Short mmCIF file of C-alpha atoms and ligand atoms in Angstrom, two decimals:
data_model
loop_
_atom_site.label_atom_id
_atom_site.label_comp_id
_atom_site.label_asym_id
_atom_site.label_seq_id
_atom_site.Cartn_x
_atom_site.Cartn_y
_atom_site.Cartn_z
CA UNK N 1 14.07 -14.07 -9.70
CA UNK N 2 12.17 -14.10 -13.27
CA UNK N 3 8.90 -13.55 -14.27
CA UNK N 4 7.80 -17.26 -15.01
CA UNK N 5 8.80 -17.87 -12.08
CA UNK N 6 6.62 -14.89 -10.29
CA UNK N 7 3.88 -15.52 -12.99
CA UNK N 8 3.24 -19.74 -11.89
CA UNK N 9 0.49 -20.29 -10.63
CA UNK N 10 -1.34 -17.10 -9.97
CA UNK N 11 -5.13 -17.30 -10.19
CA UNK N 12 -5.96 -13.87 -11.25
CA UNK N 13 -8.49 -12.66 -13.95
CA UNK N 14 -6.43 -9.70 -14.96
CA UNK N 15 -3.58 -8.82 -12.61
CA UNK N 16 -0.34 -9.95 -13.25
CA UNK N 17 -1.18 -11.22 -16.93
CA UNK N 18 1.49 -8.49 -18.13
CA UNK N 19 4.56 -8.50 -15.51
CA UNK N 20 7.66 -6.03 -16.31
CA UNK N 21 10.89 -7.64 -14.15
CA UNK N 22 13.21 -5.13 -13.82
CA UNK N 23 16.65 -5.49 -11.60
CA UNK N 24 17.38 -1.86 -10.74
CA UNK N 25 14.77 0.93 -11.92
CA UNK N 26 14.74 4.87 -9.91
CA UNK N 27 11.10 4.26 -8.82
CA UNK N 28 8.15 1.34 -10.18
CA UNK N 29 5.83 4.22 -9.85
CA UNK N 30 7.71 6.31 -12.28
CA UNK N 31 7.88 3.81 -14.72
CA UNK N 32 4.09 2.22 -14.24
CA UNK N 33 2.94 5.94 -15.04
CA UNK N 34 5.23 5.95 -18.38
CA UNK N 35 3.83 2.66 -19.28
CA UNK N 36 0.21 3.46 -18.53
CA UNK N 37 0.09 7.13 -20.48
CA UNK N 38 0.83 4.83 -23.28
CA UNK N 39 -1.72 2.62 -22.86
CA UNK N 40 -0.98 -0.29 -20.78
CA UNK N 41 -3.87 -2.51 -19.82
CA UNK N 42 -5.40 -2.43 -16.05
CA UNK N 43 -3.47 -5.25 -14.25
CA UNK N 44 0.29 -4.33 -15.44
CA UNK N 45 2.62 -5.26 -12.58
CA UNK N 46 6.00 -3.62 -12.22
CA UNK N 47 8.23 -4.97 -9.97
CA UNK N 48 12.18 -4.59 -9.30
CA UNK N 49 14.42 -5.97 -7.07
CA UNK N 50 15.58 -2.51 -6.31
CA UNK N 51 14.99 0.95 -6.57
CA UNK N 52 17.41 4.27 -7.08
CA UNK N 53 14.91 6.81 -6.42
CA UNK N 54 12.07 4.89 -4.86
CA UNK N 55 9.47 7.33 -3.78
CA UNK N 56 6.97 7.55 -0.82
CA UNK N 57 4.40 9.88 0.20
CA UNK N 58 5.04 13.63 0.91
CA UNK N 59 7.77 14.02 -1.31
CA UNK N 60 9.86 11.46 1.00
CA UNK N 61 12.82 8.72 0.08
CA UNK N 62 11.75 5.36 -0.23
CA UNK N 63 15.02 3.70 0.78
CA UNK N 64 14.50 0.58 -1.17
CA UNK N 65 17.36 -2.71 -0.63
CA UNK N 66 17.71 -5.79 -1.78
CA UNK N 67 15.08 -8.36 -0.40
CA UNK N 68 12.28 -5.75 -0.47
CA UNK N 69 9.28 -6.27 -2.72
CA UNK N 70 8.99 -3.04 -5.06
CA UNK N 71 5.94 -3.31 -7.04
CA UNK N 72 3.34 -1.08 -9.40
CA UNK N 73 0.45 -1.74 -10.46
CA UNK N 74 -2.05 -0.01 -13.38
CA UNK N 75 -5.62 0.42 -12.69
CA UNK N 76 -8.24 1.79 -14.61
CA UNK N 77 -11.37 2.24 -12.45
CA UNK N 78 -14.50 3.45 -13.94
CA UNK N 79 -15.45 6.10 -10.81
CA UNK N 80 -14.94 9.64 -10.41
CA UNK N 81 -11.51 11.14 -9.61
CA UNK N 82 -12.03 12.02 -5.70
CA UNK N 83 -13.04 8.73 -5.25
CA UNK N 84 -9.69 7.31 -6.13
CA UNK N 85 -8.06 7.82 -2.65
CA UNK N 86 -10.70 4.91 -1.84
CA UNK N 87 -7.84 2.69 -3.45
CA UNK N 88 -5.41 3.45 -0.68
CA UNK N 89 -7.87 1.22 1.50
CA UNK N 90 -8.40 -1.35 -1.33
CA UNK N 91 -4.70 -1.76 -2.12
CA UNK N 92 -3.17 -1.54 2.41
CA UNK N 93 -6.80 -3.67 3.27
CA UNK N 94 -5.19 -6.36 0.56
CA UNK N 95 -1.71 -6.11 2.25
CA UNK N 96 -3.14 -6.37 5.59
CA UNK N 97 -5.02 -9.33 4.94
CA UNK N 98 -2.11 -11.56 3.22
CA UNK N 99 0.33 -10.74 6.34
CA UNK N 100 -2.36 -11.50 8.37
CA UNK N 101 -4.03 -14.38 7.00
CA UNK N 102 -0.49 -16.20 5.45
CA UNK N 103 2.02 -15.31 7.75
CA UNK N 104 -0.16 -15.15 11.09
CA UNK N 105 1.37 -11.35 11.82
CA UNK N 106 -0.65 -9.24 13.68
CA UNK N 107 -1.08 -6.65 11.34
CA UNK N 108 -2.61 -3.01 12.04
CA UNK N 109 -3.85 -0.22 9.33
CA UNK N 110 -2.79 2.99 10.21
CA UNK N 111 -4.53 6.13 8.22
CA UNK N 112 -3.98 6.65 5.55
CA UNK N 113 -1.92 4.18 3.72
CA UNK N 114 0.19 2.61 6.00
CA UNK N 115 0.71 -1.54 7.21
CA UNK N 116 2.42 -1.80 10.78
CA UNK N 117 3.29 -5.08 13.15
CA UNK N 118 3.39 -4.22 16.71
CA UNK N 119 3.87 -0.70 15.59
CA UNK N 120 6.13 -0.59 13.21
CA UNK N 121 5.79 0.26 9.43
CA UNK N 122 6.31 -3.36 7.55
CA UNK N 123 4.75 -2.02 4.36
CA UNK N 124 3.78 2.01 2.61
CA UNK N 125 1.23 2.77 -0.13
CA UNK N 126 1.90 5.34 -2.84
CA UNK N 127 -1.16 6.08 -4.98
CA UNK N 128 -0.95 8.21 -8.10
CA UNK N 129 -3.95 9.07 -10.21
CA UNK N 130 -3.99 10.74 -13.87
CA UNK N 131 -7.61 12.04 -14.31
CA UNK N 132 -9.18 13.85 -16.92
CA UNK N 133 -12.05 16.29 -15.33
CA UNK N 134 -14.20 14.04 -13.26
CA UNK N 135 -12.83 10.64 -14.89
CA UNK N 136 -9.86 8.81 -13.76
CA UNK N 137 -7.43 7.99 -16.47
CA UNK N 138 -5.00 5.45 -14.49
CA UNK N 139 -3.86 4.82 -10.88
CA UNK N 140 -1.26 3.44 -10.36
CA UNK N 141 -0.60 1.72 -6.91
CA UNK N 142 3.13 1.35 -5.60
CA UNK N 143 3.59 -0.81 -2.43
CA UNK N 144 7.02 -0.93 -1.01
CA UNK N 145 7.36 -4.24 1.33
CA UNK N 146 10.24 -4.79 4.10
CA UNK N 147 10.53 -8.21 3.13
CA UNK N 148 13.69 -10.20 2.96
CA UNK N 149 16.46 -8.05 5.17
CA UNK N 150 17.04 -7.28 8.50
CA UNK N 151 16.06 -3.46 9.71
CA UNK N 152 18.75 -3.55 11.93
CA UNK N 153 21.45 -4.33 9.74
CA UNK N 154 19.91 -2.90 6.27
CA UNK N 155 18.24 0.73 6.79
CA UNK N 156 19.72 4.18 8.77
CA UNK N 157 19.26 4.08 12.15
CA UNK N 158 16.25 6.72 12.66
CA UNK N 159 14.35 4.12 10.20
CA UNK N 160 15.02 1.21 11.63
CA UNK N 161 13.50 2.65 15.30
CA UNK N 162 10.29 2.89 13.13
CA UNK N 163 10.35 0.07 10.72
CA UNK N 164 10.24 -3.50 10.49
CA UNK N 165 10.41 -6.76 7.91
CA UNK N 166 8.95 -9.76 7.31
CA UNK N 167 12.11 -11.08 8.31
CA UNK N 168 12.71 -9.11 11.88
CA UNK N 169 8.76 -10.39 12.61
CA UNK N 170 8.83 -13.97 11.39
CA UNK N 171 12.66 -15.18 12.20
CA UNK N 172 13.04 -16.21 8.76
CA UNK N 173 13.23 -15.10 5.19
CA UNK N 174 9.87 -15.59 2.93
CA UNK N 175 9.35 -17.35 -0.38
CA UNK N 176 9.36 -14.07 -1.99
CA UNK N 177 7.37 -15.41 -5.18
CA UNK N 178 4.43 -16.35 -2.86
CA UNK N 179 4.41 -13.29 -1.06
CA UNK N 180 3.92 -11.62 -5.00
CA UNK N 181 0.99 -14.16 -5.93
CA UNK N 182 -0.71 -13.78 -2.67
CA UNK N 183 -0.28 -10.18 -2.70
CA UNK N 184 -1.41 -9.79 -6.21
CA UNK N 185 -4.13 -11.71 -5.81
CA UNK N 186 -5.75 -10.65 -3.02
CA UNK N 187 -5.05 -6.56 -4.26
CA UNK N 188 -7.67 -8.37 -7.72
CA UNK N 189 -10.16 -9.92 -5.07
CA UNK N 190 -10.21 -6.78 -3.25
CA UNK N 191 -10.43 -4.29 -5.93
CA UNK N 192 -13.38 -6.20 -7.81
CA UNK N 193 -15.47 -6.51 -4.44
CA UNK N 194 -14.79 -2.37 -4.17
CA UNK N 195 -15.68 -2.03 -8.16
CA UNK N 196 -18.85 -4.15 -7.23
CA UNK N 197 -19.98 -3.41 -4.26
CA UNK N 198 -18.46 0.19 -3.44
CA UNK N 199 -16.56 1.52 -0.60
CA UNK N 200 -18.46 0.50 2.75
CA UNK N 201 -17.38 -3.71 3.01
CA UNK N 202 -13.97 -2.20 1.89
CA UNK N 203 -13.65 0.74 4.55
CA UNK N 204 -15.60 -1.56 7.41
CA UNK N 205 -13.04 -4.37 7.13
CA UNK N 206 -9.91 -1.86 6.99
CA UNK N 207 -11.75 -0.38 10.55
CA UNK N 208 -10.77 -3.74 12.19
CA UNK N 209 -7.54 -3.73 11.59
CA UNK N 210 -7.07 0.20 12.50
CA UNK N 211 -4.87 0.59 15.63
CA UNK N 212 -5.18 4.09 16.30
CA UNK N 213 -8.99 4.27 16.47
CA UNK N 214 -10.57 5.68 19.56
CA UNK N 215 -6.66 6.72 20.70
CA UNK N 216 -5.32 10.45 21.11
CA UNK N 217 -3.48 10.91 17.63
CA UNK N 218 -1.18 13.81 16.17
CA UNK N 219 -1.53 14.89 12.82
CA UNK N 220 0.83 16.49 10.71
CA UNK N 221 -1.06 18.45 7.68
CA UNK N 222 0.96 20.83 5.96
CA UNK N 223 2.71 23.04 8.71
CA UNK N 224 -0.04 22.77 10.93
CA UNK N 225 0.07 19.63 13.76
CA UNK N 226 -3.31 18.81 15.11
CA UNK N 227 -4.16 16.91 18.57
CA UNK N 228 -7.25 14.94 19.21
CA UNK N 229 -9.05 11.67 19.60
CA UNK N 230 -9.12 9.68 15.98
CA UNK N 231 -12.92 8.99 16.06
CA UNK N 232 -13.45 7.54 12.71
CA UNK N 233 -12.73 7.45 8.77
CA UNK N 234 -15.41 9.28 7.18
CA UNK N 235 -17.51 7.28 3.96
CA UNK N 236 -14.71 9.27 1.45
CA UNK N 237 -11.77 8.07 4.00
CA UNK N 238 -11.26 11.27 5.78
CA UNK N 239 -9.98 11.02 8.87
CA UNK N 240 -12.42 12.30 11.11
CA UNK N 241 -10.64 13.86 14.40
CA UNK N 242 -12.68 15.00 17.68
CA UNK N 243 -11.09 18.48 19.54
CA UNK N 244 -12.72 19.36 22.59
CA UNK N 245 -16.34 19.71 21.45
CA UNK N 246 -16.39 19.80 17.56
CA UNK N 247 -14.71 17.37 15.25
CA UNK N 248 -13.06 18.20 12.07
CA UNK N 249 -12.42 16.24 8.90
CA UNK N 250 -8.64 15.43 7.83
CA UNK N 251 -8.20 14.56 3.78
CA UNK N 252 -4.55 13.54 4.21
CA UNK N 253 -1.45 13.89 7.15
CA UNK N 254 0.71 11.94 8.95
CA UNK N 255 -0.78 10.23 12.15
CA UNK N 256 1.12 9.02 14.69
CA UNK N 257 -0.31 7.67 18.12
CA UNK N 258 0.46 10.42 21.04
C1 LIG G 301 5.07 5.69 1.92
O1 LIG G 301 4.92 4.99 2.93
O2 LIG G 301 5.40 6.88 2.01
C2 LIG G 301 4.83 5.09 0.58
C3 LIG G 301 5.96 4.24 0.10
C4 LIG G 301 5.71 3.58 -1.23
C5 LIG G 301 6.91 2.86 -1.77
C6 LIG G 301 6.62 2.08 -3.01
S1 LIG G 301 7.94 1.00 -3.46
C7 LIG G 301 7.21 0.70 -5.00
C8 LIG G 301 6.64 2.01 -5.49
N1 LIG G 301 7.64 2.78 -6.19
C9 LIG G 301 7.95 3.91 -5.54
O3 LIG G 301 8.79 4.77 -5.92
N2 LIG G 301 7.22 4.02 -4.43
C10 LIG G 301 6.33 2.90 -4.26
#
């Protein structure tokens, strides 16, 4: 892989124009952050082929082989710092939408930043913001794609029960530099519709591809594991969960369907 090669022929207005290839890096995120503190413009890419210390949410391991798409990217949105969770939706909505509409998978959202087929986690989401009082500095987005290996053969067993690939779902490896372009350019279509229109087309489309909506959900927040019926995501995309009679508002977890 090189970067002319993952640069041809994207149609972007921004994202992508600066693309840092790396073979082996401890985590895109990591170095995205470094690069953005010193000034990077919105729209750098980072991408490796693989990662020693790839990170995902919660503090967890990001186990990250060969034939997996690794990538970070800088944005610099002018809105206030609680409002950059919002991105979480911008950047899985864009994920959800290339599997969906390329590679004819039936694709699900699951809250708050995950992609599934048929249940199983194909892609994760790892947002980190730098803000300065109200304003955000950066964000920069980190998705982690099971693309080009086999679950089976690739990650620990207790994963693979959970996760799958482009390559378990379609029978077939990917053109890995179109999954980039699509991906990159869908993540600038969908982030300039949220700049310019705000959060409600973003969170509405997201909704249709939700799977546990309406279902009995657990959710794991801090030590605490809550049961109830996932009614909706709230306009700041807070899960909002029904118990009994009253319903109470969920900032982040870990949902899985009961
Ligand atoms: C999760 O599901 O917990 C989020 C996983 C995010 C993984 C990606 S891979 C590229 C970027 N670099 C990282 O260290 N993490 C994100």
């Amino acid at each position: 892989m090189d970067v002319d090669r993952l640069q041809e022929g994207l149609c972007t207005k921004r994202f992508g124009k600066r693309i840092v290839f790396l073979q082996e890096i401890d985590s895109t995120n990591n170095y995205a952050k470094k690069l953005a503190s010193y000034g990077a413009e919105e729209g750098t890419v980072v991408i490796a082929e693989t990662q020693t210390a790839g990170r995902g949410r919660l503090g967890r391991e990001w186990i990250s082989p060969m034939g997996g798409l690794y990538l970070s990217i800088i944005l610099r949105p002018k809105i206030r710092a609680v409002e950059a969770v919002k991105l979480v939706f911008v950047a899985s909505l864009a994920v959800a939408k290339v599997l969906n509409e390329i590679y004819r998978l039936s694709v699900e959202t699951k809250w708050p930043n995950d992609v599934l087929v048929k249940g199983k986690k194909v892609c994760g989401i790892l947002a980190e913001s730098n803000t300065a009082g109200e304003k955000v500095n950066y964000t920069v987005i980190g998705l982690g794609v099971n693309a080009n290996f086999s679950v089976e053969k690739t990650l620990p067993k207790e994963l693979a029960e959970t996760a799958t690939s482009l390559e378990n779902e379609l029978g077939r490896k990917i053109l890995f530099e179109e999954l980039f372009r699509e991906l990159i350019e869908k993540l600038e279509t969908v982030y300039y519709l949220f700049l310019k229109e705000g959060f409600a087309p973003i969170l509405d489309e997201w909704k249709k591809y939700a799977c546990f909506l309406g279902q009995k959900v657990e959710v794991a927040s801090g030590a605490e594991k809550l049961h109830g019926i996932a009614v909706d995501i709230d306009s700041d995309g807070s899960l909002i969960l029904k118990q009994n009679d009253s319903s109470i508002k969920l900032v982040s977890g870990d949902l899985s369907l009961n």
